[in-house]
Amino acid sequence: MTDLIQLLINGLAIGSVYALAAIGFVIVYSATGVVNFAAGQFVMFGTFAGVAMLLNAQLPWPVGYGAALLAMALFGALFFVVLYLPLRASPVVTIIIGTVAIGITMQNAALLAFGSWPFRLPSPVESVNLTIAGATISGHAVAVVIVTALMVALLWLLFFRTSLGIGMRAVAQDIKAARLMGLKVNRLLALSWILAALLAGIAGLMLGPMWFADTSMGDPIALKAFAATIIGGFGSLPGAIVGGLFVGLSEVLGASYVSSAYKDLISFGIMILFLLVRPQGVFGERIQDRG
Amino acid sequence: MLACNDLTVAYGEIVALQGVTLEVGRDETVALIGANGAGKTTLLQAISGLNPVRSGEIVFEGASLAQLGSDHRVALGISQAPEGRRIFPGLTVEENLSLATVNWRRWRQSIADDLARAFDLFPRLKERRRQLGWSLSGGEQQMLAIGRALMARPRLLLLDEPSLGLAPRLAEEVYERVRQIADSGLTILVVEQNTVLALSVADRAYVLETGRIVLQGTADDLKQNTRVREAYLGR
């Protein structure tokens, strides 16, 4: 029982990171139709932004986190200006290939800047351990779950209670009509890239203390976030959350109760099962419904 | 108020509008009639800034719109209820309406008066205010499209085929409202295939055929015109 509680919390924590990465992925996909193959590298950049600010620059926690997230937001804006704006009139596949190219560039840039030796990103709450029903639980894991829940709540407020967020939803649903309503469409599109980069940044900062900060960490994250969106329903925000948590839990529980060698097999096996049996995922629209 | 001077719009090689000149005066209701594919929607989209103009110019209140994006045109007072209504399917009726206020609304400014006016005009929308756009019937969607265009506080209202796909009785009801809006003093340019309905609200009308204006005149004159009667009124 104590094992199970520990595993559940750890699964939810890693699942939260997948969920945040998946949410960023979905926000960009629904706003622009672009499947962002650099999404995993966004998270890796988030982790290394933390490495740069907290380990290299030795900034105190609040300042370091703030600086890392600011850097990520700027990076999201840069990504929009460098990749999306010049290519926006091209077929969407061209932009998708562009994200692959930038993803590779990002990984190698990080390798060049930080080297191949992994770092350990500390957590502000790593010395805190909680005891629940006899189980010792890492404070970081609990903090990750809380921060993620907070982010989801903030996103909900943004999308459903502010005119900015309603505008972003409108752009995602019908960009031409959004233009006719007088919305500043390009700004809203840029905002969706910035938001995706910010969420990836938060995910990366929280992931750093759980994994080692390694420049090749982006690909496994991208695959897990992708699996999360398939399971939850492609293009669905609630689906990204549920899918992310599900992938995290299945991975941790699978590693413990089956075999750690099979943990990826289990989460990807479930994803393939979904593709075969229910390709629209838990919450999803049928993919062919999108023009 | 609005003038198109020798306007040519093309999609690549295909010329959709050729040398179109038309004018809409203040407080006027002008109809643009023509068959499917004549270029009516192309013209409205050019006025709203969705289609690039190849040559000629569009002038609103004495100033050329050439350099202005669609958002600036809405801010100047050009608002459109587009063809096929283009309601945001995943937004509620109220969100659809509130969205159109971005051009004038300031931080925390109330839109209650504007909402009330839209609901007065279309009471059905008030009952459905919390429903998502996709769940509305065609007639309700058209009312929402017009109500949404009005939320932008326009000085020129562009209506693209408001009768499209509606049962005759509903189409008449929509035009009833259009007349009401026109009577309130708003300038309207309405594009329509249904010539009878369009001429029933218009002061003047233009007839567009394969990208050119072939006829123009007051609505009463056009109703008597043999060519219009044969080609568009079916009698």
XYZ file of N, CA, C and O in Angstrom, chain A residues 38-173:
544
model
N 9.262 19.887 -32.674
C 10.295 20.367 -31.764
C 9.771 20.455 -30.329
O 10.483 20.942 -29.450
N 8.530 19.978 -30.079
C 7.923 20.146 -28.755
C 8.805 19.557 -27.650
O 8.946 20.145 -26.575
N 9.406 18.391 -27.915
C 10.277 17.780 -26.909
C 11.505 18.627 -26.641
O 11.958 18.760 -25.495
N 12.037 19.217 -27.710
C 13.226 20.073 -27.533
C 12.868 21.356 -26.780
O 13.713 21.927 -26.097
N 11.613 21.806 -26.905
C 11.161 22.949 -26.108
C 11.331 22.627 -24.625
O 11.816 23.432 -23.843
N 10.902 21.405 -24.242
C 11.003 21.010 -22.832
C 12.477 20.916 -22.422
O 12.881 21.382 -21.353
N 13.286 20.332 -23.317
C 14.721 20.238 -23.033
C 15.314 21.639 -22.831
O 16.102 21.873 -21.897
N 14.916 22.580 -23.688
C 15.378 23.959 -23.531
C 14.947 24.519 -22.170
O 15.694 25.259 -21.534
N 13.734 24.158 -21.742
C 13.254 24.613 -20.439
C 14.165 24.119 -19.333
O 14.569 24.877 -18.433
N 14.517 22.821 -19.395
C 15.419 22.260 -18.390
C 16.760 22.988 -18.416
O 17.305 23.369 -17.372
N 17.289 23.207 -19.625
C 18.612 23.831 -19.711
C 18.572 25.327 -19.430
O 19.590 25.890 -18.992
N 17.417 25.938 -19.649
C 17.286 27.331 -19.193
C 17.455 27.355 -17.680
O 18.109 28.241 -17.117
N 16.889 26.331 -17.010
C 17.065 26.209 -15.567
C 18.517 25.973 -15.198
O 19.050 26.571 -14.268
N 19.177 25.104 -15.962
C 20.595 24.826 -15.713
C 21.404 26.116 -15.827
O 22.242 26.437 -14.972
N 21.112 26.876 -16.897
C 21.876 28.099 -17.129
C 21.661 29.118 -16.012
O 22.613 29.721 -15.516
N 20.403 29.284 -15.597
C 20.101 30.326 -14.624
C 20.452 29.907 -13.201
O 20.940 30.696 -12.407
N 20.163 28.630 -12.857
C 20.319 28.209 -11.463
C 21.710 27.654 -11.176
O 22.288 27.925 -10.129
N 22.266 26.864 -12.124
C 23.585 26.266 -11.874
C 24.718 27.161 -12.364
O 25.662 27.436 -11.653
N 24.590 27.627 -13.624
C 25.685 28.426 -14.180
C 25.713 29.828 -13.599
O 26.742 30.291 -13.133
N 24.550 30.504 -13.627
C 24.520 31.894 -13.156
C 24.316 31.972 -11.646
O 24.468 33.049 -11.071
N 23.966 30.838 -11.043
C 23.795 30.793 -9.578
C 22.771 31.805 -9.063
O 22.958 32.382 -7.989
N 21.712 32.028 -9.849
C 20.674 32.969 -9.406
C 19.840 32.319 -8.313
O 19.682 31.096 -8.285
N 19.294 33.120 -7.406
C 18.374 32.557 -6.410
C 17.112 32.023 -7.090
O 16.777 32.450 -8.198
N 16.403 31.116 -6.413
C 15.280 30.396 -7.030
C 14.288 31.281 -7.790
O 14.081 31.062 -8.989
N 13.643 32.225 -7.100
C 12.569 32.962 -7.794
C 13.098 33.697 -9.023
O 12.488 33.658 -10.094
N 14.258 34.325 -8.871
C 14.837 35.073 -9.989
C 15.228 34.117 -11.118
O 14.951 34.357 -12.297
N 15.863 33.009 -10.733
C 16.317 32.040 -11.728
C 15.151 31.455 -12.512
O 15.193 31.377 -13.744
N 14.093 31.044 -11.804
C 12.911 30.509 -12.492
C 12.298 31.570 -13.398
O 11.935 31.300 -14.541
N 12.174 32.797 -12.857
C 11.592 33.888 -13.650
C 12.406 34.126 -14.915
O 11.849 34.230 -16.012
N 13.731 34.166 -14.758
C 14.594 34.426 -15.913
C 14.489 33.288 -16.922
O 14.439 33.520 -18.140
N 14.442 32.050 -16.430
C 14.343 30.905 -17.338
C 13.041 30.969 -18.134
O 13.023 30.731 -19.350
N 11.940 31.313 -17.451
C 10.649 31.355 -18.144
C 10.584 32.525 -19.117
O 10.005 32.412 -20.208
N 11.185 33.644 -18.728
C 11.239 34.787 -19.635
C 12.003 34.400 -20.906
O 11.570 34.695 -22.032
N 13.127 33.692 -20.691
C 13.904 33.249 -21.856
C 13.061 32.340 -22.738
O 13.098 32.433 -23.971
N 12.260 31.462 -22.108
C 11.421 30.558 -22.904
C 10.359 31.322 -23.675
O 10.065 31.011 -24.832
N 9.755 32.327 -23.030
C 8.735 33.118 -23.720
C 9.342 33.821 -24.929
O 8.764 33.819 -26.022
N 10.526 34.385 -24.736
C 11.206 35.039 -25.854
C 11.519 34.033 -26.949
O 11.385 34.307 -28.140
N 11.909 32.830 -26.518
C 12.214 31.799 -27.498
C 10.967 31.439 -28.311
O 11.030 31.261 -29.534
N 9.812 31.345 -27.622
C 8.563 31.060 -28.334
C 8.263 32.131 -29.364
O 7.869 31.829 -30.498
N 8.469 33.400 -28.991
C 8.232 34.499 -29.923
C 9.195 34.411 -31.103
O 8.815 34.599 -32.261
N 10.452 34.072 -30.798
C 11.469 33.944 -31.843
C 11.091 32.830 -32.824
O 11.200 32.976 -34.046
N 10.634 31.711 -32.259
C 10.223 30.572 -33.077
C 9.118 30.993 -34.039
O 9.139 30.664 -35.226
N 8.162 31.782 -33.519
C 7.059 32.276 -34.350
C 7.587 33.152 -35.488
O 7.200 33.003 -36.638
N 8.488 34.054 -35.145
C 8.977 35.021 -36.135
C 9.883 34.345 -37.166
O 9.802 34.615 -38.364
N 10.731 33.423 -36.694
C 11.717 32.823 -37.591
C 11.108 31.709 -38.444
O 11.405 31.584 -39.627
N 10.240 30.903 -37.839
C 9.714 29.760 -38.575
C 8.307 30.000 -39.113
O 8.051 29.855 -40.299
N 7.367 30.376 -38.222
C 5.970 30.376 -38.639
C 5.636 31.523 -39.595
O 5.029 31.303 -40.641
N 6.049 32.744 -39.253
C 5.679 33.902 -40.071
C 6.162 33.775 -41.521
O 5.367 33.952 -42.441
N 7.448 33.433 -41.743
C 7.890 33.345 -43.140
C 7.204 32.218 -43.910
O 7.058 32.304 -45.117
N 6.781 31.165 -43.197
C 6.238 29.998 -43.889
C 4.719 29.932 -43.856
O 4.137 28.988 -44.362
N 4.057 30.954 -43.255
C 2.632 30.774 -42.977
C 1.786 30.605 -44.226
O 0.716 30.006 -44.174
N 2.276 31.107 -45.380
C 1.507 30.942 -46.609
C 1.793 29.594 -47.277
O 1.116 29.213 -48.220
N 2.792 28.867 -46.781
C 3.132 27.577 -47.395
C 2.222 26.489 -46.844
O 1.570 26.681 -45.833
N 2.222 25.320 -47.514
C 1.444 24.207 -46.965
C 1.933 23.882 -45.552
O 3.117 24.047 -45.239
N 1.004 23.417 -44.718
C 1.325 23.215 -43.311
C 2.436 22.186 -43.147
O 3.234 22.257 -42.212
N 2.533 21.231 -44.096
C 3.579 20.213 -44.012
C 4.960 20.870 -44.033
O 5.880 20.434 -43.345
N 5.093 21.929 -44.820
C 6.373 22.633 -44.884
C 6.759 23.152 -43.508
O 7.913 23.046 -43.082
N 5.777 23.716 -42.792
C 6.064 24.245 -41.463
C 6.431 23.107 -40.525
O 7.336 23.234 -39.694
N 5.733 21.977 -40.688
C 6.005 20.835 -39.809
C 7.450 20.357 -40.016
O 8.181 20.121 -39.045
N 7.866 20.258 -41.283
C 9.255 19.877 -41.562
C 10.201 20.917 -40.951
O 11.262 20.590 -40.410
N 9.775 22.186 -41.023
C 10.571 23.252 -40.412
C 10.757 23.035 -38.918
O 11.850 23.261 -38.377
N 9.704 22.545 -38.235
C 9.846 22.306 -36.793
C 10.837 21.175 -36.543
O 11.569 21.202 -35.559
N 10.858 20.180 -37.460
C 11.844 19.091 -37.319
C 13.248 19.688 -37.400
O 14.119 19.408 -36.561
N 13.450 20.539 -38.420
C 14.773 21.131 -38.622
C 15.195 21.945 -37.410
O 16.325 21.820 -36.916
N 14.269 22.764 -36.904
C 14.628 23.603 -35.765
C 14.859 22.743 -34.527
O 15.745 23.021 -33.718
N 14.084 21.656 -34.398
C 14.287 20.749 -33.271
C 15.702 20.175 -33.268
O 16.369 20.150 -32.225
N 16.162 19.744 -34.443
C 17.518 19.191 -34.536
C 18.549 20.272 -34.194
O 19.513 20.047 -33.454
N 18.293 21.468 -34.727
C 19.203 22.586 -34.443
C 19.247 22.880 -32.952
O 20.329 23.124 -32.382
N 18.076 22.859 -32.305
C 18.016 23.148 -30.874
C 18.831 22.143 -30.085
O 19.600 22.506 -29.182
N 18.669 20.858 -30.429
C 19.370 19.825 -29.673
C 20.881 19.994 -29.805
O 21.635 19.905 -28.828
N 21.326 20.294 -31.038
C 22.769 20.424 -31.249
C 23.311 21.712 -30.662
O 24.455 21.760 -30.198
N 22.479 22.764 -30.667
C 22.910 24.009 -30.034
C 23.117 23.780 -28.540
O 24.103 24.244 -27.942
N 22.192 23.014 -27.927
C 22.317 22.737 -26.496
C 23.552 21.888 -26.226
O 24.285 22.107 -25.258
N 23.814 20.923 -27.123
C 24.988 20.075 -26.983
C 26.263 20.911 -27.043
O 27.203 20.735 -26.263
N 26.258 21.871 -27.969
C 27.418 22.748 -28.144
C 27.620 23.620 -26.906
O 28.740 23.811 -26.431
N 26.516 24.116 -26.368
C 26.619 25.068 -25.259
C 26.880 24.360 -23.935
O 27.628 24.881 -23.097
N 26.270 23.208 -23.732
C 26.325 22.592 -22.402
C 27.138 21.299 -22.369
O 27.394 20.753 -21.306
N 27.512 20.760 -23.536
C 28.272 19.517 -23.566
C 27.380 18.314 -23.353
O 26.193 18.441 -23.067
N 27.958 17.125 -23.481
C 27.138 15.918 -23.415
C 27.024 15.382 -21.981
O 26.291 14.458 -21.710
N 27.799 15.950 -21.061
C 27.746 15.480 -19.681
C 26.443 15.941 -19.036
O 26.129 17.125 -19.054
N 25.662 15.020 -18.454
C 24.387 15.445 -17.879
C 24.556 16.277 -16.608
O 25.541 16.131 -15.884
N 23.613 17.159 -16.382
C 23.598 17.971 -15.158
C 22.494 17.471 -14.256
O 21.544 16.838 -14.706
N 22.608 17.805 -12.984
C 21.476 17.555 -12.099
C 20.918 18.894 -11.676
O 21.572 19.670 -10.974
N 19.714 19.164 -12.140
C 19.062 20.425 -11.793
C 18.425 20.259 -10.423
O 17.625 19.336 -10.230
N 18.776 21.098 -9.448
C 18.175 20.938 -8.119
C 16.726 21.424 -8.096
O 16.275 22.096 -9.017
N 16.029 21.069 -7.043
C 14.658 21.529 -6.855
C 14.615 22.326 -5.559
O 15.273 21.963 -4.584
N 13.848 23.418 -5.497
C 13.805 24.212 -4.265
C 13.214 23.439 -3.087
O 13.412 23.815 -1.941
N 12.476 22.369 -3.371
C 11.836 21.631 -2.269
C 12.409 20.227 -2.137
O 11.776 19.343 -1.574
N 13.651 20.001 -2.621
C 14.120 18.612 -2.634
C 14.446 18.079 -1.237
O 14.478 16.880 -1.025
N 14.684 18.992 -0.290
C 14.966 18.498 1.055
C 13.684 18.170 1.816
O 13.723 17.599 2.897
N 12.547 18.550 1.239
C 11.266 18.307 1.909
C 10.759 16.912 1.551
O 10.682 16.552 0.387
N 10.453 16.144 2.549
C 9.810 14.858 2.299
C 8.566 14.757 3.155
O 8.558 15.164 4.308
N 7.500 14.269 2.547
C 6.249 14.148 3.276
C 5.995 12.688 3.587
O 6.422 11.807 2.837
N 5.296 12.454 4.686
C 4.903 11.091 4.996
C 3.381 11.010 4.983
O 2.709 11.719 5.727
N 2.850 10.207 4.055
C 1.404 10.011 3.983
C 1.133 8.528 4.137
O 1.652 7.714 3.358
N 0.353 8.175 5.141
C -0.007 6.780 5.400
C 1.227 5.877 5.400
O 1.247 4.802 4.797
N 2.277 6.351 6.010
C 3.479 5.535 6.134
C 4.402 5.583 4.934
O 5.513 5.078 4.965
N 3.936 6.216 3.834
C 4.765 6.289 2.634
C 5.525 7.599 2.618
O 4.982 8.647 2.937
N 6.795 7.525 2.263
C 7.594 8.741 2.148
C 7.486 9.252 0.711
O 7.733 8.512 -0.246
N 7.099 10.517 0.621
C 6.846 11.071 -0.708
C 7.725 12.285 -0.910
O 7.865 13.117 -0.001
N 8.323 12.379 -2.078
C 9.228 13.500 -2.310
C 8.439 14.792 -2.464
O 7.390 14.834 -3.123
N 8.934 15.833 -1.786
C 8.263 17.127 -1.858
C 8.200 17.638 -3.275
O 7.225 18.271 -3.681
N 9.232 17.333 -4.053
C 9.254 17.817 -5.434
C 8.092 17.240 -6.230
O 7.418 17.960 -6.981
N 7.858 15.923 -6.052
C 6.770 15.291 -6.807
C 5.441 15.952 -6.475
O 4.625 16.246 -7.363
N 5.212 16.218 -5.200
C 3.962 16.870 -4.789
C 3.889 18.274 -5.378
O 2.855 18.695 -5.913
N 5.020 18.997 -5.321
C 5.040 20.349 -5.854
C 4.720 20.346 -7.351
O 3.985 21.214 -7.837
N 5.257 19.359 -8.064
C 5.011 19.276 -9.506
C 3.517 19.122 -9.782
O 2.954 19.792 -10.656
N 2.882 18.237 -9.005
C 1.452 18.012 -9.229
C 0.668 19.290 -8.925
O -0.238 19.689 -9.673
N 1.039 19.970 -7.839
C 0.320 21.194 -7.463
C 0.515 22.287 -8.523
O -0.449 22.940 -8.948
N 1.758 22.471 -8.940
C 2.026 23.509 -9.949
C 1.258 23.222 -11.234
O 0.677 24.119 -11.846
N 1.230 21.950 -11.619
C 0.511 21.598 -12.846
C -0.980 21.886 -12.702
O -1.603 22.449 -13.609
N -1.549 21.509 -11.552
C -2.973 21.776 -11.332
C -3.228 23.282 -11.411
O -4.215 23.739 -12.008
N -2.322 24.058 -10.849
C -2.451 25.515 -10.873
C -2.388 26.036 -12.312
O -3.170 26.911 -12.715
N -1.467 25.499 -13.082
C -1.332 25.925 -14.480
C -2.594 25.614 -15.269
O -3.053 26.416 -16.080
N -3.151 24.420 -15.008
C -4.375 24.044 -15.727
C -5.496 25.008 -15.370
O -6.250 25.477 -16.233
N -5.588 25.356 -14.081
C -6.625 26.295 -13.650
C -6.417 27.658 -14.317
O -7.379 28.280 -14.800
N -5.169 28.113 -14.357
C -4.883 29.403 -14.991
C -5.224 29.373 -16.479
O -5.783 30.328 -17.032
N -4.896 28.258 -17.127
C -5.212 28.136 -18.552
C -6.714 28.177 -18.771
O -7.202 28.798 -19.707
N -7.437 27.513 -17.884
C -8.891 27.511 -18.013
C -9.422 28.943 -17.897
O -10.246 29.381 -18.703
N -8.897 29.660 -16.899
C -9.312 31.062 -16.744
C -8.987 31.854 -18.007
O -9.804 32.633 -18.497
N -7.781 31.654 -18.518
C -7.370 32.389 -19.715
C -8.319 32.110 -20.873
O -8.820 33.033 -21.511
N -8.595 30.824 -21.133
C -9.344 30.468 -22.334
C -10.842 30.721 -22.212
O -11.516 30.893 -23.219
N -11.357 30.712 -20.985
C -12.809 30.823 -20.854
C -13.275 32.091 -20.161
O -14.451 32.391 -20.169
N -12.365 32.864 -19.559
C -12.799 34.027 -18.822
C -12.160 35.334 -19.276
O -12.469 36.380 -18.759
N -11.222 35.274 -20.210
C -10.630 36.527 -20.680
C -10.885 36.669 -22.177
O -10.986 35.676 -22.894
N -11.011 37.909 -22.636
C -11.279 38.086 -24.066
C -10.059 37.667 -24.887
O -10.196 37.230 -26.027
N -8.884 37.764 -24.289
C -7.676 37.305 -24.975
C -7.779 35.805 -25.309
O -7.539 35.379 -26.435
N -8.152 35.034 -24.280
C -8.245 33.590 -24.471
C -9.378 33.197 -25.403
O -9.235 32.290 -26.227
N -10.516 33.912 -25.291
C -11.635 33.624 -26.194
C -11.202 33.931 -27.629
O -11.521 33.191 -28.564
N -10.422 35.008 -27.783
C -9.892 35.330 -29.111
C -8.988 34.227 -29.633
O -9.039 33.860 -30.806
N -8.165 33.653 -28.746
C -7.275 32.561 -29.176
C -8.087 31.352 -29.619
O -7.753 30.695 -30.608
N -9.168 31.065 -28.871
C -10.018 29.939 -29.277
C -10.670 30.231 -30.621
O -10.783 29.352 -31.478
N -11.097 31.475 -30.806
C -11.747 31.842 -32.070
C -10.782 31.667 -33.238
O -11.148 31.120 -34.283
N -9.549 32.119 -33.067
C -8.553 31.981 -34.133
C -8.351 30.500 -34.455
O -8.232 30.113 -35.615
N -8.326 29.659 -33.408
C -8.126 28.231 -33.629
C -9.297 27.630 -34.400
O -9.126 26.702 -35.172
N -10.503 28.190 -34.192
C -11.685 27.584 -34.812
C -11.923 28.066 -36.235
O -12.348 27.298 -37.094
